[in-house]
Tab-separated table of C-alpha atoms (C1' of nucleotides) in Angstrom:
chain	number	residue	atom	x	y	z
A	21	UNK	CA	-5.441	12.219	-27.749
A	22	UNK	CA	-4.379	11.570	-24.597
A	23	UNK	CA	-5.894	10.021	-21.326
A	24	UNK	CA	-5.061	10.152	-17.724
A	25	UNK	CA	-5.973	6.923	-15.802
A	26	UNK	CA	-5.824	7.615	-11.546
A	27	UNK	CA	-6.493	5.517	-8.562
A	28	UNK	CA	-8.582	6.880	-6.487
A	29	UNK	CA	-7.284	7.851	-2.932
A	30	UNK	CA	-4.658	5.169	-4.467
A	31	UNK	CA	-3.124	3.891	-1.004
A	32	UNK	CA	-6.309	4.023	1.043
A	33	UNK	CA	-8.000	2.139	-2.376
A	34	UNK	CA	-5.013	-0.507	-1.750
A	35	UNK	CA	-5.578	-1.184	1.744
A	36	UNK	CA	-8.979	-1.743	1.189
A	37	UNK	CA	-8.634	-3.952	-1.393
A	38	UNK	CA	-7.383	-6.480	1.639
A	39	UNK	CA	-9.586	-5.116	4.268
A	40	UNK	CA	-13.178	-4.866	3.043
A	41	UNK	CA	-14.521	-3.986	6.336
A	42	UNK	CA	-13.227	-0.565	5.627
A	43	UNK	CA	-15.291	0.808	3.083
A	44	UNK	CA	-17.505	3.235	3.211
A	45	UNK	CA	-15.420	4.172	6.650
A	46	UNK	CA	-13.154	6.724	7.319
A	47	UNK	CA	-9.641	6.059	6.582
A	48	UNK	CA	-6.621	7.621	6.297
A	49	UNK	CA	-2.948	6.855	5.649
A	50	UNK	CA	0.078	8.529	7.503
A	51	UNK	CA	2.859	9.344	6.005
A	52	UNK	CA	6.559	8.095	7.093
A	53	UNK	CA	7.194	8.445	10.835
A	54	UNK	CA	3.397	8.829	11.111
A	55	UNK	CA	3.723	12.169	10.883
A	56	UNK	CA	0.441	13.557	8.554
A	57	UNK	CA	-2.281	12.038	6.618
A	58	UNK	CA	-0.848	11.649	2.917
A	59	UNK	CA	-4.015	9.463	1.647
A	60	UNK	CA	-7.818	9.844	2.716
A	61	UNK	CA	-10.680	8.392	2.190
A	62	UNK	CA	-13.543	9.938	0.396
A	63	UNK	CA	-15.302	10.136	4.533
A	64	UNK	CA	-12.128	11.260	5.839
A	65	UNK	CA	-12.197	14.200	3.084
A	66	UNK	CA	-15.819	14.722	4.233
A	67	UNK	CA	-14.581	15.545	7.760
A	68	UNK	CA	-12.779	17.650	6.830
A	69	UNK	CA	-9.115	16.209	6.997
A	70	UNK	CA	-6.638	18.015	4.726
A	71	UNK	CA	-4.120	16.791	2.736
A	72	UNK	CA	-0.908	17.282	5.321
A	73	UNK	CA	-2.973	16.991	7.713
A	74	UNK	CA	-0.651	16.750	11.099
A	75	UNK	CA	-2.048	13.386	12.697
A	76	UNK	CA	-2.027	14.938	16.404
A	77	UNK	CA	-4.630	17.285	14.936
A	78	UNK	CA	-6.570	14.994	13.446
A	79	UNK	CA	-6.571	11.932	15.508
A	80	UNK	CA	-9.605	13.183	17.756
A	81	UNK	CA	-11.563	11.804	14.956
A	82	UNK	CA	-10.910	8.459	15.796
A	83	UNK	CA	-13.047	8.839	19.008
A	84	UNK	CA	-15.250	10.920	17.346
A	85	UNK	CA	-16.026	9.658	13.644
A	86	UNK	CA	-14.404	5.957	14.074
A	87	UNK	CA	-11.616	7.587	11.810
A	88	UNK	CA	-9.012	4.323	11.182
A	89	UNK	CA	-5.495	5.601	10.323
A	90	UNK	CA	-2.816	2.916	8.560
A	91	UNK	CA	0.788	3.566	8.348
A	92	UNK	CA	2.292	4.124	5.211
A	93	UNK	CA	3.171	0.929	3.545
A	94	UNK	CA	4.925	1.445	0.234
A	95	UNK	CA	5.961	-1.917	-0.761
A	96	UNK	CA	2.046	-2.919	-0.835
A	97	UNK	CA	1.142	0.608	-2.977
A	98	UNK	CA	4.358	-0.225	-5.350
A	99	UNK	CA	3.158	-3.793	-5.679
A	100	UNK	CA	-0.169	-2.762	-6.554
A	101	UNK	CA	0.914	0.037	-8.492
A	102	UNK	CA	2.580	-2.560	-10.997
A	103	UNK	CA	-0.375	-4.564	-11.290
A	104	UNK	CA	-2.459	-1.707	-12.063
A	105	UNK	CA	-0.084	-0.575	-14.545
A	106	UNK	CA	0.434	-3.558	-16.126
A	107	UNK	CA	-3.938	-3.672	-16.596
A	108	UNK	CA	-3.658	-0.288	-18.173
A	109	UNK	CA	-1.079	-0.709	-20.483
A	110	UNK	CA	-2.995	-3.044	-22.383
A	111	UNK	CA	-5.185	-0.135	-23.510
A	112	UNK	CA	-3.283	1.791	-25.801
A	113	UNK	CA	0.264	1.728	-27.661
A	114	UNK	CA	2.123	4.226	-25.426
A	115	UNK	CA	2.308	4.662	-21.465
A	116	UNK	CA	3.932	6.829	-19.499
A	117	UNK	CA	3.857	6.074	-15.757
A	118	UNK	CA	3.611	9.357	-14.043
A	119	UNK	CA	3.231	8.966	-10.699
A	120	UNK	CA	2.669	5.466	-8.158
A	121	UNK	CA	-0.756	5.680	-8.985
A	122	UNK	CA	-1.600	7.156	-12.398
A	123	UNK	CA	-0.286	6.697	-15.717
A	124	UNK	CA	-0.929	8.999	-19.235
A	125	UNK	CA	-1.901	7.137	-22.467
A	126	UNK	CA	-0.936	8.045	-25.969
A	127	UNK	CA	-4.107	6.587	-27.606
A	128	UNK	CA	-3.403	7.901	-31.145
A	129	UNK	CA	-4.852	5.139	-33.058
A	130	UNK	CA	-7.181	3.265	-30.636
A	131	UNK	CA	-10.184	2.582	-32.493
A	132	UNK	CA	-13.825	2.651	-31.358
A	133	UNK	CA	-15.517	4.927	-28.559
A	134	UNK	CA	-12.991	5.965	-26.295
A	135	UNK	CA	-15.634	6.965	-23.688
A	136	UNK	CA	-17.240	3.269	-23.759
A	137	UNK	CA	-13.665	1.928	-23.875
A	138	UNK	CA	-12.611	3.617	-21.050
A	139	UNK	CA	-15.584	2.480	-19.182
A	140	UNK	CA	-14.973	-1.087	-19.810
A	141	UNK	CA	-11.031	-0.261	-18.791
A	142	UNK	CA	-12.438	0.406	-15.281
A	143	UNK	CA	-14.483	-2.199	-15.151
A	144	UNK	CA	-11.781	-4.309	-15.981
A	145	UNK	CA	-9.241	-2.997	-13.195
A	146	UNK	CA	-11.911	-2.883	-10.349
A	147	UNK	CA	-12.518	-6.486	-11.350
A	148	UNK	CA	-8.967	-7.845	-11.550
A	149	UNK	CA	-7.047	-5.565	-8.462
A	150	UNK	CA	-10.190	-3.961	-6.718
A	151	UNK	CA	-9.035	-0.308	-7.155
A	152	UNK	CA	-11.609	2.258	-7.865
A	153	UNK	CA	-10.037	4.823	-10.764
A	154	UNK	CA	-11.220	7.564	-12.705
A	155	UNK	CA	-10.374	8.633	-16.220
A	156	UNK	CA	-10.006	11.545	-18.294
A	157	UNK	CA	-9.490	12.005	-21.969
A	158	UNK	CA	-8.205	15.162	-23.322
A	159	UNK	CA	-6.616	16.453	-26.345
A	160	UNK	CA	-3.663	17.344	-24.296
A	161	UNK	CA	-2.167	16.146	-21.412
A	162	UNK	CA	-3.312	19.006	-19.428
A	163	UNK	CA	-6.739	18.650	-20.760
A	164	UNK	CA	-6.639	14.766	-19.769
A	165	UNK	CA	-5.616	16.128	-16.448
A	166	UNK	CA	-8.330	18.666	-16.131
A	167	UNK	CA	-10.764	15.969	-17.693
A	168	UNK	CA	-9.812	13.753	-14.897
A	169	UNK	CA	-10.169	16.201	-12.224
A	170	UNK	CA	-13.507	17.074	-13.591
A	171	UNK	CA	-14.588	12.910	-13.000
A	172	UNK	CA	-13.000	12.911	-9.575
A	173	UNK	CA	-14.672	15.784	-8.383
A	174	UNK	CA	-17.793	15.106	-9.972
A	175	UNK	CA	-17.833	11.522	-8.250
A	176	UNK	CA	-17.074	13.049	-4.903
A	177	UNK	CA	-19.277	16.211	-4.569
A	178	UNK	CA	-22.348	16.261	-6.558
A	179	UNK	CA	-23.478	19.598	-7.929
A	180	UNK	CA	-20.232	21.196	-9.238
A	181	UNK	CA	-20.676	19.318	-12.303
A	182	UNK	CA	-22.621	17.479	-14.273
A	183	UNK	CA	-23.306	13.513	-12.598
A	184	UNK	CA	-22.947	11.945	-16.091
A	185	UNK	CA	-18.571	13.175	-16.025
A	186	UNK	CA	-18.490	11.210	-13.030
A	187	UNK	CA	-15.786	8.210	-13.139
A	188	UNK	CA	-15.012	8.796	-16.975
A	189	UNK	CA	-14.824	12.328	-18.896
A	190	UNK	CA	-14.423	12.389	-22.359
A	191	UNK	CA	-13.241	16.299	-22.963
A	192	UNK	CA	-13.613	16.562	-26.529
A	193	UNK	CA	-16.999	15.021	-26.681
A	194	UNK	CA	-18.337	17.232	-24.279
A	195	UNK	CA	-20.829	20.080	-26.071
A	196	UNK	CA	-18.879	22.889	-26.100
A	197	UNK	CA	-20.902	25.212	-23.837
A	198	UNK	CA	-20.681	22.760	-21.016
A	199	UNK	CA	-16.568	22.627	-21.426
A	200	UNK	CA	-17.102	26.514	-21.011
A	201	UNK	CA	-19.382	26.050	-17.668
A	202	UNK	CA	-17.181	23.795	-16.413
A	203	UNK	CA	-14.056	25.660	-17.500
A	204	UNK	CA	-15.400	28.509	-15.344
A	205	UNK	CA	-16.235	26.237	-12.081
A	206	UNK	CA	-13.196	25.370	-12.233
A	207	UNK	CA	-10.486	27.516	-10.544
A	208	UNK	CA	-6.975	28.145	-12.008
A	209	UNK	CA	-5.223	26.238	-9.131
A	210	UNK	CA	-6.901	22.756	-10.441
A	211	UNK	CA	-4.913	23.079	-13.524
A	212	UNK	CA	-1.915	21.136	-13.853
A	213	UNK	CA	1.249	23.451	-13.332
A	214	UNK	CA	-0.339	25.960	-11.805
A	215	UNK	CA	0.567	25.700	-8.120
A	216	UNK	CA	0.165	27.987	-5.184
A	217	UNK	CA	2.562	30.811	-5.907
A	218	UNK	CA	1.307	31.069	-9.448
A	219	UNK	CA	-2.084	30.949	-8.385
A	220	UNK	CA	-1.696	34.097	-6.741
A	221	UNK	CA	0.297	35.745	-9.505
A	222	UNK	CA	-2.674	34.801	-11.718
A	223	UNK	CA	-4.994	36.721	-9.612
A	224	UNK	CA	-3.462	39.379	-9.539
A	225	UNK	CA	-3.395	39.612	-13.015
A	226	UNK	CA	-7.013	38.947	-13.249
A	227	UNK	CA	-7.039	34.916	-14.043
A	228	UNK	CA	-8.965	33.254	-11.688
A	229	UNK	CA	-10.749	30.478	-13.588
A	230	UNK	CA	-9.318	27.786	-15.828
A	231	UNK	CA	-11.244	29.471	-18.531
A	232	UNK	CA	-9.639	32.687	-17.910
A	233	UNK	CA	-6.517	30.966	-18.485
A	234	UNK	CA	-7.598	28.952	-21.436
A	235	UNK	CA	-8.618	32.665	-23.136
A	236	UNK	CA	-5.214	33.977	-22.110
A	237	UNK	CA	-2.503	34.829	-24.536
A	238	UNK	CA	-0.157	32.231	-24.551
A	239	UNK	CA	2.847	34.534	-25.229
A	240	UNK	CA	2.038	37.262	-22.961
A	241	UNK	CA	1.059	35.232	-20.276
A	242	UNK	CA	5.023	34.038	-20.559
A	243	UNK	CA	5.867	37.122	-18.715
A	244	UNK	CA	3.502	36.142	-15.634
A	245	UNK	CA	5.847	32.889	-14.865
A	246	UNK	CA	8.215	30.906	-17.239
A	247	UNK	CA	7.916	28.725	-20.199
A	248	UNK	CA	5.640	26.203	-18.385
A	249	UNK	CA	2.862	28.998	-18.252
A	250	UNK	CA	3.280	29.304	-21.930
A	251	UNK	CA	3.008	25.710	-22.396
A	252	UNK	CA	0.136	25.052	-19.974
A	253	UNK	CA	-2.263	27.836	-21.501
A	254	UNK	CA	-1.542	26.379	-25.397
A	255	UNK	CA	-2.218	23.035	-23.965
A	256	UNK	CA	-5.338	24.412	-22.557
A	257	UNK	CA	-6.125	25.705	-25.771
A	258	UNK	CA	-5.942	22.420	-27.767
A	259	UNK	CA	-1.821	22.580	-28.698
A	260	UNK	CA	-0.285	19.418	-27.070
A	261	UNK	CA	3.251	20.692	-26.174
A	262	UNK	CA	3.773	18.024	-23.685
A	263	UNK	CA	4.579	14.272	-24.739
A	264	UNK	CA	3.919	10.887	-23.563
A	265	UNK	CA	7.103	9.719	-22.599
A	266	UNK	CA	7.171	6.342	-23.180
A	267	UNK	CA	10.864	4.656	-21.572
A	268	UNK	CA	11.324	6.784	-18.325
A	269	UNK	CA	14.564	8.819	-18.113
A	270	UNK	CA	17.399	7.298	-15.629
A	271	UNK	CA	17.189	9.246	-12.531
A	272	UNK	CA	19.207	12.529	-11.763
A	273	UNK	CA	20.009	11.995	-8.250
A	274	UNK	CA	18.682	9.534	-5.768
A	275	UNK	CA	17.634	10.715	-2.330
A	276	UNK	CA	16.747	8.779	0.725
A	277	UNK	CA	15.991	11.361	3.809
A	278	UNK	CA	13.980	10.354	6.881
A	279	UNK	CA	12.723	12.468	10.146
A	280	UNK	CA	13.748	10.503	12.757
A	281	UNK	CA	10.905	8.410	15.003
A	282	UNK	CA	13.209	10.755	18.579
A	283	UNK	CA	15.476	13.283	17.939
A	284	UNK	CA	19.273	12.075	18.066
A	285	UNK	CA	22.020	13.275	19.716
A	286	UNK	CA	24.650	10.799	19.926
A	287	UNK	CA	27.102	10.666	16.866
A	288	UNK	CA	26.943	6.775	16.849
A	289	UNK	CA	23.329	6.838	16.149
A	290	UNK	CA	23.723	9.339	13.348
A	291	UNK	CA	26.902	7.283	11.732
A	292	UNK	CA	24.171	3.972	12.150
A	293	UNK	CA	21.061	5.786	10.374
A	294	UNK	CA	22.991	7.590	7.429
A	295	UNK	CA	24.691	3.858	7.210
A	296	UNK	CA	21.575	2.449	6.433
A	297	UNK	CA	20.160	5.088	4.160
A	298	UNK	CA	23.162	4.710	2.354
A	299	UNK	CA	22.794	1.600	1.864
A	300	UNK	CA	19.067	2.370	0.699
A	301	UNK	CA	20.137	4.662	-1.693
A	302	UNK	CA	23.301	2.948	-3.289
A	303	UNK	CA	21.107	-0.438	-3.625
A	304	UNK	CA	18.557	1.723	-5.776
A	305	UNK	CA	21.492	2.956	-7.909
A	306	UNK	CA	22.727	-0.251	-8.438
A	307	UNK	CA	19.254	-1.323	-9.816
A	308	UNK	CA	18.923	1.810	-12.155
A	309	UNK	CA	22.419	0.753	-13.480
A	310	UNK	CA	24.401	3.984	-12.107
A	311	UNK	CA	27.483	5.156	-10.257
A	312	UNK	CA	27.443	8.117	-8.287
A	313	UNK	CA	30.309	10.807	-8.499
A	314	UNK	CA	28.644	12.579	-5.795
A	315	UNK	CA	27.480	12.318	-2.181
A	316	UNK	CA	25.364	15.173	-0.666
A	317	UNK	CA	25.018	14.363	3.194
A	318	UNK	CA	22.493	16.765	5.256
A	319	UNK	CA	21.790	16.105	9.040
A	320	UNK	CA	19.455	19.205	10.421
A	321	UNK	CA	16.753	19.900	13.556
A	322	UNK	CA	13.367	20.179	13.191
A	323	UNK	CA	11.855	23.127	11.566
A	324	UNK	CA	8.845	22.737	14.109
A	325	UNK	CA	10.312	23.059	17.036
A	326	UNK	CA	11.073	27.042	18.440
A	327	UNK	CA	14.452	25.758	19.455
A	328	UNK	CA	17.929	26.877	17.832
A	329	UNK	CA	17.813	25.894	14.275
A	330	UNK	CA	20.994	23.662	12.930
A	331	UNK	CA	20.624	23.045	9.281
A	332	UNK	CA	24.156	21.434	7.857
A	333	UNK	CA	25.067	19.320	4.966
A	334	UNK	CA	28.118	18.613	2.882
A	335	UNK	CA	28.740	17.471	-0.529
A	336	UNK	CA	31.300	14.734	-0.644
A	337	UNK	CA	32.675	13.852	-3.756
A	338	UNK	CA	34.475	10.246	-4.744
A	339	UNK	CA	37.390	9.815	-5.977
A	340	UNK	CA	35.875	7.453	-8.938
A	341	UNK	CA	32.125	7.319	-9.826
A	342	UNK	CA	31.235	4.531	-7.589
A	343	UNK	CA	27.934	1.850	-6.865
A	344	UNK	CA	30.013	0.270	-3.905
A	345	UNK	CA	27.905	0.873	-0.877
A	346	UNK	CA	31.300	0.726	1.478
A	347	UNK	CA	32.415	3.995	-0.708
A	348	UNK	CA	28.944	5.741	-0.074
A	349	UNK	CA	28.647	4.865	3.140
A	350	UNK	CA	32.436	6.070	4.233
A	351	UNK	CA	31.422	9.094	2.732
A	352	UNK	CA	28.638	9.740	5.201
A	353	UNK	CA	31.104	9.099	7.962
A	354	UNK	CA	33.531	11.306	6.514
A	355	UNK	CA	30.853	14.152	5.996
A	356	UNK	CA	29.879	13.810	10.183
A	357	UNK	CA	33.062	14.210	11.124
A	358	UNK	CA	32.421	17.645	9.113
A	359	UNK	CA	28.845	18.258	10.340
A	360	UNK	CA	28.500	16.607	13.843
A	361	UNK	CA	27.630	18.853	16.656
A	362	UNK	CA	27.529	17.428	19.828
A	363	UNK	CA	23.903	18.571	21.992
A	364	UNK	CA	22.190	19.492	19.058
A	365	UNK	CA	18.767	17.441	19.082
A	366	UNK	CA	18.984	16.022	15.461
A	367	UNK	CA	15.723	15.513	13.857
A	368	UNK	CA	16.478	14.270	10.372
A	369	UNK	CA	19.179	13.107	7.968
A	370	UNK	CA	19.694	11.737	4.713
A	371	UNK	CA	21.799	11.019	1.544
A	372	UNK	CA	21.622	11.795	-2.033
A	373	UNK	CA	23.595	10.307	-4.755
A	374	UNK	CA	24.474	13.128	-7.020
A	375	UNK	CA	26.176	13.563	-10.839
A	376	UNK	CA	25.053	9.886	-11.703
A	377	UNK	CA	26.428	8.403	-14.700
A	378	UNK	CA	25.640	4.895	-16.779
A	379	UNK	CA	27.774	2.105	-14.908
A	380	UNK	CA	29.501	1.083	-18.257
A	381	UNK	CA	30.476	4.444	-19.235
A	382	UNK	CA	34.475	4.879	-19.265
A	383	UNK	CA	34.303	2.469	-15.978
A	384	UNK	CA	36.826	-0.238	-18.066
A	385	UNK	CA	40.238	1.503	-17.450
A	386	UNK	CA	39.818	2.670	-14.198
A	387	UNK	CA	38.626	-0.287	-12.513
A	388	UNK	CA	41.524	-2.375	-13.881
A	389	UNK	CA	43.738	-0.181	-11.789
A	390	UNK	CA	41.685	-0.754	-8.426
A	391	UNK	CA	42.750	-4.228	-7.945
A	392	UNK	CA	39.837	-4.409	-5.614
A	393	UNK	CA	37.085	-3.553	-7.631
A	394	UNK	CA	36.262	-6.787	-9.577
A	395	UNK	CA	35.738	-8.058	-5.766
A	396	UNK	CA	33.752	-5.073	-4.239
A	397	UNK	CA	31.459	-5.284	-7.928
A	398	UNK	CA	30.984	-9.267	-6.815
A	399	UNK	CA	30.409	-8.654	-2.933
A	400	UNK	CA	27.538	-5.982	-4.215
A	401	UNK	CA	26.340	-8.509	-6.164
A	402	UNK	CA	26.174	-11.376	-3.823
A	403	UNK	CA	24.373	-8.628	-1.138
A	404	UNK	CA	21.625	-7.053	-4.038
A	405	UNK	CA	20.845	-10.868	-4.577
A	406	UNK	CA	20.672	-12.435	-0.805
A	407	UNK	CA	18.480	-9.765	0.289
A	408	UNK	CA	16.482	-10.043	-3.190
A	409	UNK	CA	16.209	-13.830	-1.885
A	410	UNK	CA	15.736	-13.763	1.658
A	411	UNK	CA	14.602	-10.362	2.628
A	412	UNK	CA	15.810	-6.820	2.871
A	413	UNK	CA	18.707	-6.266	5.456
A	414	UNK	CA	19.540	-10.182	5.319
A	415	UNK	CA	23.155	-9.527	4.920
A	416	UNK	CA	24.212	-5.649	5.580
A	417	UNK	CA	27.439	-3.906	6.272
A	418	UNK	CA	28.280	-3.673	9.924
A	419	UNK	CA	27.941	-0.127	10.122
A	420	UNK	CA	24.223	-0.332	9.357
A	421	UNK	CA	23.568	-2.936	12.098
A	422	UNK	CA	22.233	-2.203	15.297
A	423	UNK	CA	21.264	-4.221	18.493
A	424	UNK	CA	17.162	-4.433	18.469
A	425	UNK	CA	15.861	-1.436	20.526
A	426	UNK	CA	19.112	0.465	19.837
A	427	UNK	CA	17.856	2.455	17.383
A	428	UNK	CA	16.076	5.971	18.341
A	429	UNK	CA	16.189	6.777	14.986
A	430	UNK	CA	13.889	4.444	13.986
A	431	UNK	CA	10.621	5.737	12.214
A	432	UNK	CA	7.315	5.281	14.307
A	433	UNK	CA	4.894	3.006	12.274
A	434	UNK	CA	2.266	2.376	14.779
A	435	UNK	CA	-0.713	1.008	12.112
A	436	UNK	CA	1.254	-0.639	9.446
A	437	UNK	CA	-0.779	-2.971	7.960
A	438	UNK	CA	1.121	-7.002	6.576
A	439	UNK	CA	3.089	-6.796	3.607
A	440	UNK	CA	-0.267	-8.860	1.941
A	441	UNK	CA	1.843	-9.282	-1.590
A	442	UNK	CA	5.031	-8.751	-0.836
A	443	UNK	CA	6.071	-10.419	2.085
A	444	UNK	CA	5.328	-14.879	2.068
A	445	UNK	CA	4.697	-14.989	6.021
A	446	UNK	CA	1.629	-12.075	5.078
A	447	UNK	CA	-0.256	-13.538	2.381
A	448	UNK	CA	-3.783	-13.688	3.387
A	449	UNK	CA	-5.672	-17.204	3.583
A	450	UNK	CA	-9.336	-17.645	1.898
A	451	UNK	CA	-11.481	-19.648	3.621
A	452	UNK	CA	-14.446	-21.244	1.926
B	106	DT	C1'	4.678	15.394	23.382
B	107	DC	C1'	2.933	15.256	18.321
B	108	DT	C1'	3.978	18.211	11.202
B	109	DG	C1'	6.560	13.028	4.930
B	110	DG	C1'	9.580	12.189	0.932
B	111	DG	C1'	10.990	11.721	-3.638
B	112	DG	C1'	11.265	13.997	-7.834
B	113	DT	C1'	11.401	17.787	-12.549
B	114	DC	C1'	12.383	22.132	-14.928
B	115	DC	C1'	13.483	27.021	-15.305
B	116	DT	C1'	16.104	30.833	-14.304
B	117	DA	C1'	18.993	34.153	-12.586
B	118	DG	C1'	23.450	35.085	-11.609
B	119	DG	C1'	28.505	34.434	-11.083
B	120	DA	C1'	33.017	32.568	-12.934
B	121	DC	C1'	35.155	31.917	-16.700
B	122	DC	C1'	36.362	32.105	-21.646
B	123	DC	C1'	38.239	34.477	-25.812
C	451	DT	C1'	37.625	62.164	-17.630
C	452	DC	C1'	37.904	57.735	-19.742
C	453	DT	C1'	37.290	50.332	-19.372
C	454	DG	C1'	33.794	45.597	-24.700
C	455	DG	C1'	30.706	42.165	-25.823
C	456	DG	C1'	29.775	37.652	-26.478
C	457	DG	C1'	28.997	33.363	-25.427
C	458	DT	C1'	29.410	28.638	-22.456
C	459	DC	C1'	29.196	26.301	-17.903
C	460	DC	C1'	27.568	25.548	-13.405
C	461	DT	C1'	25.108	26.468	-9.023
C	462	DA	C1'	21.454	27.765	-5.864
C	463	DG	C1'	16.979	28.703	-5.192
C	464	DG	C1'	12.013	28.644	-6.813
C	465	DA	C1'	8.076	26.209	-8.325
C	466	DC	C1'	5.698	22.670	-9.455
C	467	DC	C1'	4.036	17.656	-9.076
C	468	DC	C1'	2.606	13.253	-6.564
DNA sequence: TCTGGGGTCCTAGGACCC
DNA sequence: TCTGGGGTCCTAGGACCC
């Protein structure tokens, strides 16, 4: 038996914990650069604001419906996520943190009425953290996902599903005719693993609802997609094909790409931005305990402008796998020397660390031949410790430094909330 | 004026090998 | 006239997820 626990409108809910005045109001959280809506309160959804809606298209709601917009505060959401996952972990023996706001639980061996313990967990999370969540329970991960979808939809839009399914939905506990009705009312595209492309292909083959999919022959359906679709169909039919992954595998690549607040044409600014991006990516690399063998570097113009497009990238192989920021920053320099063209209005740039391997793996002998390596490693350690203790960016490479006001590439964050739980200066005060 | 970012997995096709 | 077959590995691109 599997469960999926999922924080409702998670980023908005995180903000509301510290801003109770935002409850009941339409709220959106904007992406980096205040580009588009990436989280919406139920009230904002009711206004018709779509996921990913560009900010400039929806900002009129601020006047028309008292919409509140907030710039994304990922430090806050990440910290709230850790707390949420810690609370949910106590429910069962195995937990897979699937994304920032949801986790799968393997509930095999958990005694008692699962629906009742799910309700209790919801109350516990509500009391300890103040984040509302929905829980779906099913015989497979796909069914748990589906049950979660039903629980969320039943809560938000009464009428589609019976109201008693709101917030917690235990698929196996439902009578079969009700399961049938729910599957029939659920579009195939709401099933985990069916995206836009597959939805069209399934529709062309006459499969429109979750019920159509659940009744399909898993072997036959394979020719419409890949083995993934076959797996999805089997999971809908109750055969578990996807396990709960207890310990997440190390990342295969570490990406840091950003759109600029304004377009950038000067080489110096690009160098500065990419040095900062590489610094962030390499810090994550060290946290993971890996070294990178290659560095991908890309720069490009905006895909939303009707101007000549300029998308270029290059992969720089490193002489030996490294987790040294000076090495990856130098790689971005080398890359820019190849990629950069004067006069092009660059809108976005990025760094991807590739070919990742565990740090310990085969490093010793090579490192001994490089006299500078032990010192560099110590330098990076000190850097990480200082930044950990005194705040990110306390100590950095000169190439990543720029005077205040000299970062045209810095992203826009006009509506950023304080670091309530991650910054000493921003901790809220309680008044008696 | 103004449209995010970070991932995973699968498949097809090419290069290469014997 | 007429030119095999089987396998591995890698990469690019597509689809999906949140």
